[in-house]
Coordinates of C-alpha atoms and ligand atoms in Angstrom, one line a residue:
X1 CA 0.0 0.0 0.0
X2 CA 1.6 3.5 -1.0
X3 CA -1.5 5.5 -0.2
X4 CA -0.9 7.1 3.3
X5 CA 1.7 10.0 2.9
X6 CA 3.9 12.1 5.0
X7 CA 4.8 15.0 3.5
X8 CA 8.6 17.0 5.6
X9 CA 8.3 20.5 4.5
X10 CA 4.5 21.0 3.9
X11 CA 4.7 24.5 3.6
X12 CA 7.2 25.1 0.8
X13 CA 6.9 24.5 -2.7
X14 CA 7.5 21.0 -3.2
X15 CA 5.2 20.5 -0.1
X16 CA 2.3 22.7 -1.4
X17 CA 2.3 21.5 -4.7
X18 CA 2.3 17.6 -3.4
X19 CA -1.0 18.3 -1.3
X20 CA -2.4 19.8 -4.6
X21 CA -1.3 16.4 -6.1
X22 CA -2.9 14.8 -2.7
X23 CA -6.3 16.4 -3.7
X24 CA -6.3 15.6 -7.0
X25 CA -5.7 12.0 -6.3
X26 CA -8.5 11.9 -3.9
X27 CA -9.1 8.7 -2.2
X28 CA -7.5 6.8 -0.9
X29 CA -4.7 8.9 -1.2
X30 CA -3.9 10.6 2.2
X31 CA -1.8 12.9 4.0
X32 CA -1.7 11.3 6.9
X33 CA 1.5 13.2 8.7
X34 CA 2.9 17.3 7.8
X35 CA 6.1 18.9 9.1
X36 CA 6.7 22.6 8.6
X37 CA 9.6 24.8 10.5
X38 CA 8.3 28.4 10.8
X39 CA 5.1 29.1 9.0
X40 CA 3.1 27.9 11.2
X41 CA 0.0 30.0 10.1
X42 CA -0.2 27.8 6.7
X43 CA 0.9 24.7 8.8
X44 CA -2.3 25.0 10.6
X45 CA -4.4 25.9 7.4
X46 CA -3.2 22.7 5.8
X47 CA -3.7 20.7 9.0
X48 CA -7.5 22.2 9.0
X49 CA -8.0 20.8 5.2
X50 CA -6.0 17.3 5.3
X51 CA -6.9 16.2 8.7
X52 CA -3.5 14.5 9.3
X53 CA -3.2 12.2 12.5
X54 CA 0.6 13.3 12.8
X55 CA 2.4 16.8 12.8
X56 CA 5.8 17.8 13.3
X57 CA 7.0 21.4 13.7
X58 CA 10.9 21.4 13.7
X59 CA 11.4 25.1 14.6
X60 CA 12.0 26.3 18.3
X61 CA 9.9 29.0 18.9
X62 CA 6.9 27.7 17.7
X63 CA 3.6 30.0 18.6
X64 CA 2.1 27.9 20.9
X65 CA -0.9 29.1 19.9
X66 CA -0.6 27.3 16.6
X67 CA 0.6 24.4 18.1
X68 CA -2.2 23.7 20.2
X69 CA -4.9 24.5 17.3
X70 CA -2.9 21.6 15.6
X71 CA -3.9 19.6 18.7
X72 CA -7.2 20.7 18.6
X73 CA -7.5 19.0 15.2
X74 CA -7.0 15.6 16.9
X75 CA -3.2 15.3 15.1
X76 CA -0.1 13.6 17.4
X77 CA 2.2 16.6 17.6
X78 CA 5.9 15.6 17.5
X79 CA 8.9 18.4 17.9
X80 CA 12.0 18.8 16.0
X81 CA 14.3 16.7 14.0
X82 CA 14.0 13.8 16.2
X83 CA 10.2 14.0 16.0
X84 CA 10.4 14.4 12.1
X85 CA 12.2 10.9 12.4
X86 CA 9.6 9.3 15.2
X87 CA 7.0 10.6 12.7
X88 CA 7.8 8.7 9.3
X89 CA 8.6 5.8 11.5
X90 CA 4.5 5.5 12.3
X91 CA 2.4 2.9 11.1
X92 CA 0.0 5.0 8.8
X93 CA 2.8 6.4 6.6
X94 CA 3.6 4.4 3.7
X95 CA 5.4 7.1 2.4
X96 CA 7.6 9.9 2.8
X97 CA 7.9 12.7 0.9
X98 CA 11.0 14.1 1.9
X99 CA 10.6 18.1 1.1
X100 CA 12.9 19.7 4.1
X101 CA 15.0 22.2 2.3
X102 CA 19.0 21.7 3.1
X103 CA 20.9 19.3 4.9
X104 CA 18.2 19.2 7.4
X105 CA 16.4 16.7 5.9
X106 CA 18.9 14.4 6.2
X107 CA 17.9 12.7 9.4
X108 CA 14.7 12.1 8.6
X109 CA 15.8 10.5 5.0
X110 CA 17.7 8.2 7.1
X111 CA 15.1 7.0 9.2
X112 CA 12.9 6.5 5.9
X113 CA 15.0 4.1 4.1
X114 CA 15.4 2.6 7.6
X115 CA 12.3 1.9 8.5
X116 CA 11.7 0.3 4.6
X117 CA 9.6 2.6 3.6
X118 CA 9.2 4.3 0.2
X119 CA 10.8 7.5 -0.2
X120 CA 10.0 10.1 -2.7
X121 CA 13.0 12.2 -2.6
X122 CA 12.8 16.3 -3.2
X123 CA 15.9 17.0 -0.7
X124 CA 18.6 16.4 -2.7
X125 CA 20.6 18.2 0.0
X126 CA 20.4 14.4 2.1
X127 CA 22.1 12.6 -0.8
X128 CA 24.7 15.0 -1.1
X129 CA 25.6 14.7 2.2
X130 CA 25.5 11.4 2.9
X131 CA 24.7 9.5 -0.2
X132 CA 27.1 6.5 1.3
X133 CA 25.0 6.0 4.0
X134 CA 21.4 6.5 2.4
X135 CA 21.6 4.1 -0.6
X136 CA 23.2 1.5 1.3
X137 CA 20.5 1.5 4.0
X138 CA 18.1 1.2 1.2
X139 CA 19.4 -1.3 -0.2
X140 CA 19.7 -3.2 3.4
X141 CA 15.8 -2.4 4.0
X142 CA 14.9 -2.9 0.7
X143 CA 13.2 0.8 1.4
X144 CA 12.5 2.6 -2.2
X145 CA 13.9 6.0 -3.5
X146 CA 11.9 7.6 -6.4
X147 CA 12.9 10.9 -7.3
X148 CA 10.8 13.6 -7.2
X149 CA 13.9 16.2 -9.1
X150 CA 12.4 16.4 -12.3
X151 CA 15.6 15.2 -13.8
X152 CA 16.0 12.3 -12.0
X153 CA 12.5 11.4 -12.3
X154 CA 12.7 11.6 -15.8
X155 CA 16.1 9.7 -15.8
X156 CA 14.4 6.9 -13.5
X157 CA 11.5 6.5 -16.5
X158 CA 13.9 6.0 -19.1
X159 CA 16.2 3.8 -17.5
X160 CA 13.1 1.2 -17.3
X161 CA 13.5 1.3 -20.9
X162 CA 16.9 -1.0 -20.7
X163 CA 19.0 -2.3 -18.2
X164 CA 21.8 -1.0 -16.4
X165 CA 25.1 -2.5 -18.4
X166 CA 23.1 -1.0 -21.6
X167 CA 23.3 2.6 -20.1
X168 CA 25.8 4.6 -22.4
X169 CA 25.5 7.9 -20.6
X170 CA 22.7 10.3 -18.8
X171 CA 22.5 13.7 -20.3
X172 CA 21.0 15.5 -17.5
X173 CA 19.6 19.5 -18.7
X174 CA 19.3 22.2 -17.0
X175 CA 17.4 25.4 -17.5
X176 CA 20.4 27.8 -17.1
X177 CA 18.6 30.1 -14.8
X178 CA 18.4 33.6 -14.8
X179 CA 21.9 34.5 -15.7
X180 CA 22.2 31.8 -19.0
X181 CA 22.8 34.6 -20.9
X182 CA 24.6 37.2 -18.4
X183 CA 28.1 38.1 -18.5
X184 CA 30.6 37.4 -15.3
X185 CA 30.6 41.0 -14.6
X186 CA 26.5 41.3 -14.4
X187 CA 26.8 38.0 -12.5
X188 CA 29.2 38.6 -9.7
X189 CA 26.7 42.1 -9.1
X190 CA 23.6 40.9 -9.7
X191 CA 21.0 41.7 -6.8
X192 CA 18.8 39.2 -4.8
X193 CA 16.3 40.2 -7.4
X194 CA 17.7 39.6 -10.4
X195 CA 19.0 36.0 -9.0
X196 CA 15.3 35.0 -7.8
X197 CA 13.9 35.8 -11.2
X198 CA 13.9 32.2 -12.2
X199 CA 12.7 32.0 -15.9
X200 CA 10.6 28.6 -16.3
X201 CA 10.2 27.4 -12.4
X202 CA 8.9 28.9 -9.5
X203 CA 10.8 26.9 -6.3
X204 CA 12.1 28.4 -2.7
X205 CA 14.6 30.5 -2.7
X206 CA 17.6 28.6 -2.0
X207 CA 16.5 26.5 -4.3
X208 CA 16.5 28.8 -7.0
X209 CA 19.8 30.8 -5.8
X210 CA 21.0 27.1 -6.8
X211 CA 19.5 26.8 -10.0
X212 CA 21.2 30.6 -10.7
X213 CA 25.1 29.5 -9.8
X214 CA 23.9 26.4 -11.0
X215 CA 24.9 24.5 -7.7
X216 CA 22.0 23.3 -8.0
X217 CA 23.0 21.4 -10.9
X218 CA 25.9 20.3 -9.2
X219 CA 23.7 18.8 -6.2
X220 CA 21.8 17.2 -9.0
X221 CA 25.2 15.5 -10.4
X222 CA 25.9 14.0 -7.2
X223 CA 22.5 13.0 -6.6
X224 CA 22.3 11.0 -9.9
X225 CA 25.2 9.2 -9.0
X226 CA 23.7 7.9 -5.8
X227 CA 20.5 7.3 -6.9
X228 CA 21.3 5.3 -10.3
X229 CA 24.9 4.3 -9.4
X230 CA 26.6 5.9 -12.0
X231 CA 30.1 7.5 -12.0
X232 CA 30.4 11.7 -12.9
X233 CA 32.0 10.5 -16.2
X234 CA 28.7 9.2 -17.4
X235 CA 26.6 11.7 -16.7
X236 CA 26.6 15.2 -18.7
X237 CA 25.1 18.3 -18.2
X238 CA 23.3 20.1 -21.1
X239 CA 21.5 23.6 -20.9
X240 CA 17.9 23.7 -22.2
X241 CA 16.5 26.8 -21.8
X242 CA 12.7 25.8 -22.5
X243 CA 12.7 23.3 -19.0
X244 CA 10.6 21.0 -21.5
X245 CA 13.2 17.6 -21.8
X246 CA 13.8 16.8 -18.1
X247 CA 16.3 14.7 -19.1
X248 CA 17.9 11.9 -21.0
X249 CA 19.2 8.3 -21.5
X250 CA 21.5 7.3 -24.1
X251 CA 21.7 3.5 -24.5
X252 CA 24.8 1.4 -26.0
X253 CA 22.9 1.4 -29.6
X254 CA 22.9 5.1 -29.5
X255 CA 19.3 5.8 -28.9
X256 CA 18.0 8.5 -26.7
X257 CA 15.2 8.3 -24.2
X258 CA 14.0 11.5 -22.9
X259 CA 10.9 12.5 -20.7
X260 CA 9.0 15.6 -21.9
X261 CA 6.4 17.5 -20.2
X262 CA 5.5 21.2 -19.2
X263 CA 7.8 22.5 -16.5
X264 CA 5.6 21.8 -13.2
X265 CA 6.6 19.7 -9.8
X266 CA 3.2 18.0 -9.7
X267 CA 4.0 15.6 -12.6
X268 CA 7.1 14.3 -11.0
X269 CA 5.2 13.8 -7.5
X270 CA 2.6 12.2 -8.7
X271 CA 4.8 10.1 -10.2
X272 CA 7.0 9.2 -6.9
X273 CA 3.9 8.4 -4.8
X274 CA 1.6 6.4 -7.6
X275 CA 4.8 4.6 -9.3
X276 CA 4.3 1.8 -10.9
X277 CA 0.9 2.9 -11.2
X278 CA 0.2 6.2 -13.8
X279 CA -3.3 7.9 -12.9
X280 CA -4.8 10.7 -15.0
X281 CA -2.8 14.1 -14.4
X282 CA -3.9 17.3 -13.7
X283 CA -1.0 19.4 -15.2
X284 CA -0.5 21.5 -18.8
X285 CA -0.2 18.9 -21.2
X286 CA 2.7 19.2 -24.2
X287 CA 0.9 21.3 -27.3
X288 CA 3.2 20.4 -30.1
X289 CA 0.8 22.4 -32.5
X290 CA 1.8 25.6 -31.0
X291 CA 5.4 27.2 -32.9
X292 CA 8.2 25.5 -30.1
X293 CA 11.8 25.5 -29.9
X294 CA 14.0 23.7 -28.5
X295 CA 17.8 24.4 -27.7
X296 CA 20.8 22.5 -26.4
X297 CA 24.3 24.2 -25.4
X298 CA 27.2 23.2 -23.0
X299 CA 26.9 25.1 -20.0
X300 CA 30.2 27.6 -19.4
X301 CA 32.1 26.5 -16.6
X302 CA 34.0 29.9 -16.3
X303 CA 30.5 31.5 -15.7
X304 CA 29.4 28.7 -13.2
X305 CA 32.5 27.1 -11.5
X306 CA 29.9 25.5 -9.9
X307 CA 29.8 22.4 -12.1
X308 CA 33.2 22.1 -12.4
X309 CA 33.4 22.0 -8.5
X310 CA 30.8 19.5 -8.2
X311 CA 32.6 17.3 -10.8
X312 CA 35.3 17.5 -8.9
X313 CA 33.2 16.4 -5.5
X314 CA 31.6 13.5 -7.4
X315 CA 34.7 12.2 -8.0
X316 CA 36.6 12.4 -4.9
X317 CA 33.6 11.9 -2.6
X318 CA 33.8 11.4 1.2
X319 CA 33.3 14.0 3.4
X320 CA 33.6 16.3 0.0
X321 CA 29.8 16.1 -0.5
X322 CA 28.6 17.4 2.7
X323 CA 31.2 20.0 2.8
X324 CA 30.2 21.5 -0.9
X325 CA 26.4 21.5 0.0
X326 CA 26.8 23.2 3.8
X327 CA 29.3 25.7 2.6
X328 CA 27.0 26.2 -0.4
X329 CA 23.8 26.7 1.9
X330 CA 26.3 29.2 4.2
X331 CA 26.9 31.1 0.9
X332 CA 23.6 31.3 -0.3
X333 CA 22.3 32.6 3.1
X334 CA 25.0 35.0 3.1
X335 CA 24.3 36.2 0.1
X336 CA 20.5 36.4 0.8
X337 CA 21.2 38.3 4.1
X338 CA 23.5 40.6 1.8
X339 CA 26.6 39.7 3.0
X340 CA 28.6 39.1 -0.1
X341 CA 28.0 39.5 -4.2
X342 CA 26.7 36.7 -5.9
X343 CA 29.6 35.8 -7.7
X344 CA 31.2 35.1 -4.2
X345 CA 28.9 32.0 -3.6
X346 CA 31.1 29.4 -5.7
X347 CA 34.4 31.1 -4.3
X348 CA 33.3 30.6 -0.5
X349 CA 32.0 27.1 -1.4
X350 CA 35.7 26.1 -3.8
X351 CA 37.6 27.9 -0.5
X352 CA 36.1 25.7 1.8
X353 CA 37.2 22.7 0.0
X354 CA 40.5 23.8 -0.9
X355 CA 41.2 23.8 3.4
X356 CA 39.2 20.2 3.6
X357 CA 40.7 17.6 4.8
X358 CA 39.0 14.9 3.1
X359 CA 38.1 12.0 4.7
X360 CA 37.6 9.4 2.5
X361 CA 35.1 6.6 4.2
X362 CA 33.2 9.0 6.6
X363 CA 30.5 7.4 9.2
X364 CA 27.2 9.7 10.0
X365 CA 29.3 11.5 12.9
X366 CA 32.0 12.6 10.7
X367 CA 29.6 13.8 7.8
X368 CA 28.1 15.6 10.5
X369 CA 31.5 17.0 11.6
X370 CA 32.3 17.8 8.1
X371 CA 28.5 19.9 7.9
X372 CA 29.6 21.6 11.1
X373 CA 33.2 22.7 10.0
X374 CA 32.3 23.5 7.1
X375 CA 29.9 26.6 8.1
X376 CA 32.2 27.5 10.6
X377 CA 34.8 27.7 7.5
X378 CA 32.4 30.0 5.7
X379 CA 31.7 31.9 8.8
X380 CA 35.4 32.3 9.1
X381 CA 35.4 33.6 5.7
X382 CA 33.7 35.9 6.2
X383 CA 34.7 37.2 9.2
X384 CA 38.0 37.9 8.0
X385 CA 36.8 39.6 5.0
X386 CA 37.9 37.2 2.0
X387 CA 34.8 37.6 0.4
X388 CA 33.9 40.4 -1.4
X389 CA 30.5 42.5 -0.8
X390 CA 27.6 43.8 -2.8
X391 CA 26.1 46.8 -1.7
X392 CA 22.6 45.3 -2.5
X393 CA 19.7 45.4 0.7
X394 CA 18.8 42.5 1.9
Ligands
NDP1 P1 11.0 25.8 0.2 O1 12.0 26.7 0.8 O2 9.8 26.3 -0.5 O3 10.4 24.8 1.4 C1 11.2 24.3 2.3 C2 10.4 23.5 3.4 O4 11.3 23.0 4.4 C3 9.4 24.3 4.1 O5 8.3 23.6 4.4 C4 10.2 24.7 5.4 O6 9.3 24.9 6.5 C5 10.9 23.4 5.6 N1 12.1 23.6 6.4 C6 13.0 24.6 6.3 N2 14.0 24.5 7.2 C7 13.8 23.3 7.9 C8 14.4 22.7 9.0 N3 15.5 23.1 9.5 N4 13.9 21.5 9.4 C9 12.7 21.0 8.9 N5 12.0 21.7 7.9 C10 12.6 22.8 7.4 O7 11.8 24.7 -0.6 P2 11.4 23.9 -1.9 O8 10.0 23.3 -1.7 O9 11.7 24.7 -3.1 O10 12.5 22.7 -1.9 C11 12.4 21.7 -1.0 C12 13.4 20.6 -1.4 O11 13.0 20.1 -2.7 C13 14.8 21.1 -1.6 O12 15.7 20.1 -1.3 C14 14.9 21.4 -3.1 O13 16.2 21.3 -3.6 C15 14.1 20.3 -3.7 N6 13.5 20.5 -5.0 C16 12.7 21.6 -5.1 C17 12.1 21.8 -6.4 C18 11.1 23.0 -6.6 O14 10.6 23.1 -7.7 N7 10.8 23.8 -5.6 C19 12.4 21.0 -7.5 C20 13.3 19.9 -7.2 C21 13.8 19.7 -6.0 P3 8.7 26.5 6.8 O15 8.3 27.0 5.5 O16 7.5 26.2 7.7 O17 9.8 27.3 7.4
MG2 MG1 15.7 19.6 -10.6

């Protein structure tokens, strides 16, 4: 039974957009747990219209106000990371969609694949980190990861259309963001603004300050090689500026499977909680009989050192992983809070993993070590200065 879901970050836009998916599915697809952090308002909203018999809220200074009109809706109220993990553990969640933004939502992946149940995986963050330690606990369970990316859930279709040893490469696209067309020097000073101006999807913010250095691209490289055990070398990254093509196999014989649809998240969570099944959809469909275009080009490293650094990550792996993604989520605050220009981000994140020591087969406690020192290191680099400011407000 895959009918009874928890959804970790119900209030952002991967969590909003898989109750829409909830409602659409209608019986007897349920949401039968939510966590939130800080908005609690629309926590309690969405608590008032699913009726969930478990809650989480993961942030400290919850309004207890809110808290108790969750209880007052008959729902089990767990606190903070550990009651994120106590939650998908329950026995009416079947499963978990994992929507935490950041590292965060890394213990509560854990305890998923843990406890055997399926996963349908937005935080990519969680792989990043500690993809040695996920997949291997999956595979122990015999837990499920579908991918809710819409690259890697496009990648998991057309893999079903061969087996693994007849996998030539994966040619994973990418929109190119705000700044595809932008020259370094409108880069490095571009405001929060212009960054957040994300041409064909509309995600959280950090999410899409990744998707304008392309980190998030990076995360997405890394991700693919955990999630379809592939090495960096087989996986390429191609701009498509129309977010149309989620992505693409290339078999041995030198065909090309590629999954198509109008840019929107339901599709892809629909996907990760009805897989196997396919049930009528209530997104755009693909109108070939309007004009349409569609363009391919390398992506310039120069531009975004970001996918040259997360090349490099994928390759050497460790503790590499969960240093690139917390010094990343350090930059990316920083440079939402207005702390440094935007072409600062990859510097801080390449800094920080010039002074790693990598460790090369890291348990959960040093991963964790590694996310710790990490944001310390950007901290530090700040503090001293070594990154350079923008002048724009926060
Ligand atoms: P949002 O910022 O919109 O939402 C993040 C969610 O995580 C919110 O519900 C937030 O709660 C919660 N949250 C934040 N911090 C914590 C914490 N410390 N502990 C527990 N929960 C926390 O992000 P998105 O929905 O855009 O992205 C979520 C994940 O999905 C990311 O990993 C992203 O990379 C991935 N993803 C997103 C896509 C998209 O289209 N948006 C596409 C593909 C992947 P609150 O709001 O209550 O503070
Ligand atoms: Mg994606």
């Amino acid at each position: 039974m895959n009918h009874r879901i928890a959804i970790l970050g119900s209030t952002g836009s991967i969590g909003c957009s898989a109750l829409q998916v909830i409602e659409h599915l209608g019986e007897p697809y349920r949401a039968t747990g939510l966590g939130a952090h800080s908005r609690l308002e629309q926590l309690v909203q969405q608590v008032r219209r699913h009726r969930p018999t478990a809650v989480v809220v993961t942030g400290e200074d919850a309004d207890e106000a809110a808290l108790r009109q969750i209880a007052d809706c008959g729902a089990e109220l767990y606190r903070g990371s550990q009651g994120m993990c106590r939650l998908v553990e329950r026995d009416d969640v079947d499963v978990v969609l994992a929507a935490v933004v950041g590292a965060a939502g890394l213990p509560a992946v854990l305890a998923t694949v843990k406890a055997g149940k399926r996963l349908a995986l937005a935080n990519k963050e969680s792989l990043v980190v500690a993809g040695s330690l996920v997949i291997p606990e999956a595979r122990r369970s015999g837990a499920e990861i579908i991918p809710v990316d819409s690259e890697h859930s496009a990648i998991f279709q057309a893999l079903q259309c061969g087996r693994r040893d007849q996998v030539q490469r994966v040619i994973l696209t990418a929109s190119g963001g705000p700044f595809r067309n932008a020259t370094a020097g409108q880069m490095h000073n571009a405001t929060l603004q212009d960054a957040l101006n994300h041409p064909t999807w509309r995600m959280g913010n950090k999410n899409t300050i990744d998707s304008a250095t392309l980190f998030n691209k990076g995360l997405e490289l890394i991700e693919a090689c955990w999630l379809f055990d592939l090495p960096p070398e087989q996986i390429e990254i191609v701009i498509h500026p129309e977010s149309v093509i989620h992505s693409m196999v290339e078999f041995v014989d030198g065909s090309v499977l590629a999954q198509l649809s109008p840019p929107d998240m339901r599709m892809p969570i629909q996907y990760a909680i009805t897989y196997p099944s396919r049930l009528r959809g209530s997104t755009k469909r693909l109108n070939l009989a309007e004009p349409f275009q569609f363009r391919f080009q390398p992506p310039d490293v120069d531009r975004f050192p970001a996918v040259r650094i997360a090349y490099d990550v994928a390759r050497r792996g460790g503790t590499l992983g969960a240093v690139m993604n917390a010094a990343n989520e350090e930059a990316v605050a920083a440079f939402c809070g207005g702390k440094i220009a935007f072409g600062e981000i990859s510097r801080a994140v390449e800094l920080t993993i010039e002074a790693h020591r990598l460790q090369p087969s890291p348990t959960l406690d040093d991963l964790l070590e590694a996310d710790r020192w990490a944001r310390e290191a950007v901290a530090g680099l700040l503090a001293e200065s070594k990154l350079r400011k923008f002048a724009h407000a926060p």
